[in-house]
PDB file of C-alpha atoms in Angstrom:
ATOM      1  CA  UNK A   1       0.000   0.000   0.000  1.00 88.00           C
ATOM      2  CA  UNK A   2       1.406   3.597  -0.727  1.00 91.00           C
ATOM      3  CA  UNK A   3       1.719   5.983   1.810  1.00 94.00           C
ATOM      4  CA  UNK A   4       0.925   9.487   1.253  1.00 94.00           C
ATOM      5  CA  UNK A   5       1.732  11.638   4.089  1.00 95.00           C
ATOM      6  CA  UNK A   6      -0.711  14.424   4.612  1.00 94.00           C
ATOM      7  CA  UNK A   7       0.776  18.057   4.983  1.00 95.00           C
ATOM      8  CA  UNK A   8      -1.918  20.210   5.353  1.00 92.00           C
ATOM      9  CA  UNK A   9      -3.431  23.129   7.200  1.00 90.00           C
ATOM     10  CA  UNK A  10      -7.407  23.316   8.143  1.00 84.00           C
ATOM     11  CA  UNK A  11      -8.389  19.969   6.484  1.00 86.00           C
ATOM     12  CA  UNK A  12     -10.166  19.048   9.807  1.00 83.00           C
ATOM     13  CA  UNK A  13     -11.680  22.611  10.488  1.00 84.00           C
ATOM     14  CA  UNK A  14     -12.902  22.385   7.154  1.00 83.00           C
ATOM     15  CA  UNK A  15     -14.407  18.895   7.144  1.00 84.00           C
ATOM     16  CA  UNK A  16     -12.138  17.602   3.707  1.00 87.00           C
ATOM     17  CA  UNK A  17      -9.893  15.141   5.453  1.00 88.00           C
ATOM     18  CA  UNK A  18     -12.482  12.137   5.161  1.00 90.00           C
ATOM     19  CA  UNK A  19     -12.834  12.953   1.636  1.00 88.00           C
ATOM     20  CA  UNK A  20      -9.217  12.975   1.239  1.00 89.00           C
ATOM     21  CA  UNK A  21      -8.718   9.519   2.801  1.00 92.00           C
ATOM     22  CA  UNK A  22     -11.612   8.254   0.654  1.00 91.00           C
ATOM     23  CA  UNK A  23      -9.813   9.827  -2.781  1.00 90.00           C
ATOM     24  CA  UNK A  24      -6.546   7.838  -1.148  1.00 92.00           C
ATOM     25  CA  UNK A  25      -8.188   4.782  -0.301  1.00 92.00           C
ATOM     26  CA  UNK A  26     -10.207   4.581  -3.828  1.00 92.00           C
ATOM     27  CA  UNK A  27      -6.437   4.359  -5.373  1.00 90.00           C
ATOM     28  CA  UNK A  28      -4.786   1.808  -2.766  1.00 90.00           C
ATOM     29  CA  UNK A  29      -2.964   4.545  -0.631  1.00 92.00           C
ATOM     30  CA  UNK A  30      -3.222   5.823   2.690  1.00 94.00           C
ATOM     31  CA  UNK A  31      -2.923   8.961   4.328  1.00 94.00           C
ATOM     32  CA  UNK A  32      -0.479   9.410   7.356  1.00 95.00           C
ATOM     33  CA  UNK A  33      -0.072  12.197   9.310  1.00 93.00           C
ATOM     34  CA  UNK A  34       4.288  12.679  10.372  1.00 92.00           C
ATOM     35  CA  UNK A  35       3.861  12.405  14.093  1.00 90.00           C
ATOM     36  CA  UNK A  36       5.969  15.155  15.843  1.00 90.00           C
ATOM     37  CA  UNK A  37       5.699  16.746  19.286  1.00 90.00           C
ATOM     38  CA  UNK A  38       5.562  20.603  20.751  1.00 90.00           C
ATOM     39  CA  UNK A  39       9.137  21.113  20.891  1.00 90.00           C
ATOM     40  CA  UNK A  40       9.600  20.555  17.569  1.00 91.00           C
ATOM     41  CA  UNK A  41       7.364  22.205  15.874  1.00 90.00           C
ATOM     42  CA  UNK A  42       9.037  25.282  17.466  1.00 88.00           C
ATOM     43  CA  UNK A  43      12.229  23.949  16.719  1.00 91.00           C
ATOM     44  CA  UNK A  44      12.270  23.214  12.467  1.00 89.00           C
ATOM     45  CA  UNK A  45       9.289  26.564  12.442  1.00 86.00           C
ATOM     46  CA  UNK A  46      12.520  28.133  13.533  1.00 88.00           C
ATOM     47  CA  UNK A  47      14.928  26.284  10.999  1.00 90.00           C
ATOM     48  CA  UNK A  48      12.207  27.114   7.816  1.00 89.00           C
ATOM     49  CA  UNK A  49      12.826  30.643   8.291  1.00 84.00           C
ATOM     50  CA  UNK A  50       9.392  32.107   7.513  1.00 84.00           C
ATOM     51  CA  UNK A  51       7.322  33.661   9.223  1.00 82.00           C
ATOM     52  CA  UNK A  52       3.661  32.035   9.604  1.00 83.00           C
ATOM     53  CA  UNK A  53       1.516  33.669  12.188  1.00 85.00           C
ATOM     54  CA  UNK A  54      -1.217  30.457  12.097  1.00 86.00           C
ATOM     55  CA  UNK A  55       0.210  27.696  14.433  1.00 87.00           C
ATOM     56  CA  UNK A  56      -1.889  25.111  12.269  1.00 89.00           C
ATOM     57  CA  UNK A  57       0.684  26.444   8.949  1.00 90.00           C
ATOM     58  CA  UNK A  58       3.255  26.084  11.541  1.00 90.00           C
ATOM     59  CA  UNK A  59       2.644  22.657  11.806  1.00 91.00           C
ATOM     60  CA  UNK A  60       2.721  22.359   8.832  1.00 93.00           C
ATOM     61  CA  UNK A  61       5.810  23.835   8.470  1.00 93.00           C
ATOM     62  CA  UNK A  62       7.231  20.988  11.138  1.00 94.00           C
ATOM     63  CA  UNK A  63       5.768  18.249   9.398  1.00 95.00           C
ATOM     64  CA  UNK A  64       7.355  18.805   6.107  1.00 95.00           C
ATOM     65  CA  UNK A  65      10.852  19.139   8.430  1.00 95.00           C
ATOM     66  CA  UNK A  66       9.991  15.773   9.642  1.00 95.00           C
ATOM     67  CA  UNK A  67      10.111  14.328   6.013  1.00 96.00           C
ATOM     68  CA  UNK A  68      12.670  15.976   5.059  1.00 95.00           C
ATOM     69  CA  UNK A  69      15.173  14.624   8.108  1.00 94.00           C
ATOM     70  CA  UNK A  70      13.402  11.119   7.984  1.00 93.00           C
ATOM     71  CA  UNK A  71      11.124  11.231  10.325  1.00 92.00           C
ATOM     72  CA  UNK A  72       8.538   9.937   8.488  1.00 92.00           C
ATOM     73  CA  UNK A  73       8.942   8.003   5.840  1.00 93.00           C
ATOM     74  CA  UNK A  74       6.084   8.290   2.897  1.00 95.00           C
ATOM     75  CA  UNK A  75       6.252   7.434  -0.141  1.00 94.00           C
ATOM     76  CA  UNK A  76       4.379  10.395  -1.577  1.00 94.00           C
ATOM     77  CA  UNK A  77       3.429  13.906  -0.120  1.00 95.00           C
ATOM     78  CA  UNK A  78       0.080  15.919  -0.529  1.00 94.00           C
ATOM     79  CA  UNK A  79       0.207  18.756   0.549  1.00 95.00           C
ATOM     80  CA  UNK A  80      -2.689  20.779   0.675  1.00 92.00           C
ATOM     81  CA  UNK A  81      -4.220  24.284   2.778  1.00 90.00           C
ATOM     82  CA  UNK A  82      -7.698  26.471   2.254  1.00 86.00           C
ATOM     83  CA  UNK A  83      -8.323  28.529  -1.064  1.00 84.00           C
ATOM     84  CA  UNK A  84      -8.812  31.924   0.734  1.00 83.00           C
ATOM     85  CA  UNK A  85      -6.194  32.055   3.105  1.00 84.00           C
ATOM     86  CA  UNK A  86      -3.193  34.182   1.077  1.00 87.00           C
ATOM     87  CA  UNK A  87      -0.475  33.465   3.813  1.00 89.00           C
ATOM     88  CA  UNK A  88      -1.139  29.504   3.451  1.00 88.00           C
ATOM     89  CA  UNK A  89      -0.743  29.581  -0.024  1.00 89.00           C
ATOM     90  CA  UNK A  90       2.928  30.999   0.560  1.00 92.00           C
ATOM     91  CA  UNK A  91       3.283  28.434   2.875  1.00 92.00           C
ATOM     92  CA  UNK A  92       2.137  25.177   0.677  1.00 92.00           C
ATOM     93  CA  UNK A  93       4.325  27.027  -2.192  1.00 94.00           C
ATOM     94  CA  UNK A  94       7.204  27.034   0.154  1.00 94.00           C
ATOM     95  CA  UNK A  95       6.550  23.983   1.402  1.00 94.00           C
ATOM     96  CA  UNK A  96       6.303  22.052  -1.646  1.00 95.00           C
ATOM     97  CA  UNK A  97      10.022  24.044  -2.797  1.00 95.00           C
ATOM     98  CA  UNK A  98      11.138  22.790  -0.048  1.00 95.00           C
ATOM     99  CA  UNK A  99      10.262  19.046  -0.314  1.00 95.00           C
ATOM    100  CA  UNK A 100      11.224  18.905  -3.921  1.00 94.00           C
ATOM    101  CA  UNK A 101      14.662  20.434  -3.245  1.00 94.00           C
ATOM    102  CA  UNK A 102      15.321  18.210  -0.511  1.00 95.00           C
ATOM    103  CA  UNK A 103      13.783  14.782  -1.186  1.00 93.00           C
ATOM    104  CA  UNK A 104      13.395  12.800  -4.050  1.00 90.00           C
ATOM    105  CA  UNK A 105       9.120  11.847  -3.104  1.00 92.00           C
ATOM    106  CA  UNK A 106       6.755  13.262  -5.669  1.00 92.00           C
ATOM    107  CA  UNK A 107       4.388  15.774  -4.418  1.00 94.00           C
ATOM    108  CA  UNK A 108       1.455  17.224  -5.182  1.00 93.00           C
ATOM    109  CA  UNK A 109      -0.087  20.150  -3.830  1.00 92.00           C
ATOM    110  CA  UNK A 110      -4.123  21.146  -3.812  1.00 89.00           C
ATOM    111  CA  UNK A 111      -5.799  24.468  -2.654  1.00 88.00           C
ATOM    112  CA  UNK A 112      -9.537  23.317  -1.410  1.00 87.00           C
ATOM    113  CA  UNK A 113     -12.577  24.892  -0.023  1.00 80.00           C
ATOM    114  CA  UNK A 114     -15.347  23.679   1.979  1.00 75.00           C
ATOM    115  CA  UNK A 115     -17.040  21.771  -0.317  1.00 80.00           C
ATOM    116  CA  UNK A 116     -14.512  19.859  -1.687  1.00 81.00           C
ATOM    117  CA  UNK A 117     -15.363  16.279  -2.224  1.00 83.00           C
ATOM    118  CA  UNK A 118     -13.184  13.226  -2.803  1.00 81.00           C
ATOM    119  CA  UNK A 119     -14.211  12.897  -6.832  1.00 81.00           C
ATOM    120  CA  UNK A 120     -12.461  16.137  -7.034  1.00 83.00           C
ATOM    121  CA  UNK A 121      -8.982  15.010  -5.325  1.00 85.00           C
ATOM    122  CA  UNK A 122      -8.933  11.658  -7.177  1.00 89.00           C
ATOM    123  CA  UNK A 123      -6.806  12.651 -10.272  1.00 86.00           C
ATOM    124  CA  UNK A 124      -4.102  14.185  -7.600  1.00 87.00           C
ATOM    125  CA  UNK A 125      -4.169  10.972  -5.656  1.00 88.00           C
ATOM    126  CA  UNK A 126      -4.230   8.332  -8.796  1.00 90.00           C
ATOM    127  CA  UNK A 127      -1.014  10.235  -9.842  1.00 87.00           C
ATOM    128  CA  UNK A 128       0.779  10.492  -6.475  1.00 87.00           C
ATOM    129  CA  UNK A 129      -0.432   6.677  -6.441  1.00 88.00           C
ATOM    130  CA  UNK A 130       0.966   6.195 -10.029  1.00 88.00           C
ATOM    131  CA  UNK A 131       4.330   7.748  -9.584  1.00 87.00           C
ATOM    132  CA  UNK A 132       5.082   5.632  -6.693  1.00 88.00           C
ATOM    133  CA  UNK A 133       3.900   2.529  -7.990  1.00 87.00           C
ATOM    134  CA  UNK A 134       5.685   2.623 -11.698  1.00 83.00           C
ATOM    135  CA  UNK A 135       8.655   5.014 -10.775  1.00 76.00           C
ATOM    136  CA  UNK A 136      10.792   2.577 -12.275  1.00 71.00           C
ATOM    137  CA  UNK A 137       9.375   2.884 -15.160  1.00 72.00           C
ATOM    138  CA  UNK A 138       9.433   6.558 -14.993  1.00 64.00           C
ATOM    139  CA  UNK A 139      12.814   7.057 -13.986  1.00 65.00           C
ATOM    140  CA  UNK A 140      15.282   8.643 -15.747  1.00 66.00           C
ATOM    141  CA  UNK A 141      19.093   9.125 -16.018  1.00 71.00           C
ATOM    142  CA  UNK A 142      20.772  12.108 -15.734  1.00 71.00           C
ATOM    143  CA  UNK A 143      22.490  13.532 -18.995  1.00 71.00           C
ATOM    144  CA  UNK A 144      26.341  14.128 -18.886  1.00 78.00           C
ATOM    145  CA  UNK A 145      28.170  15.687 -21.222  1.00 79.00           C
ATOM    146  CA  UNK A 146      27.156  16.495 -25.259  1.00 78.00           C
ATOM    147  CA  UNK A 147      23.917  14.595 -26.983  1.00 70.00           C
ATOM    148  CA  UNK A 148      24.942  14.204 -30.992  1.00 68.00           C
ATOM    149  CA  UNK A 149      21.973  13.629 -33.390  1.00 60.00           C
TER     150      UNK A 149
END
């Protein structure tokens, strides 16, 4: 089963994280949250270097830290955080910068609102689920040197 690890801000308040664990279940994955505790979220908010005031982006902010220094260990991220809130769509930009320079797990992002249901997330999920499950087949070498032809 793929593991997708959820980093997100106001999924719950919302009421979207059941229909993100359906749109992950529907494509044999499964949604974990990185498990951290209080001093760290202080701690890698600190490292990150910007400046959230919302201590659910902060979170947010730790759990892609915890990723990123093996914490947790997904095999895809989703990150996601509400359509009207401007400072968490820095944050999810960041976020997801941050991840991709730092790790080598795809990642997908998604801005939602309240009525977001889980037909809606299922492309994102069947291609995090895709990626993972035929990245050999999608890998690639790196190019050295001149390409004649």
């Amino acid at each position: 089963m793929v593991k997708i690890a959820l980093v997100s801000c106001g999924t719950e308040y919302s009421g979207i994280q059941k229909e993100i664990e359906k749109a992950a279940n529907t494509f044999g994955a499964e949604i974990i949250l990185p498990e951290i505790d209080l001093d760290y979220i202080d701690e890698s908010y600190a490292k990150f270097g910007f400046s959230a005031q919302s201590s659910s982006l902060k979170l947010m902010i730790a759990r892609a830290m915890a990723i990123v220094e093996g914490r947790c260990k997904p095999d895809a991220v989703f990150i996601a955080s509400c359509f009207r809130c401007a400072e968490g769509a820095l944050v999810r930009n960041a976020v997801r910068k941050f991840l991709q320079d730092n790790t080598r797990i795809p990642v997908v992002t998604y801005s939602f609102t309240e009525r977001t249901k889980a037909d809606e997330l299922f492309i994102r999920m069947e291609a995090l689920a895709t990626t993972v499950t035929r990245r050999s087949i999608l890998a690639r070498e790196k190019q050295e040197g001149l390409t004649l032809g």
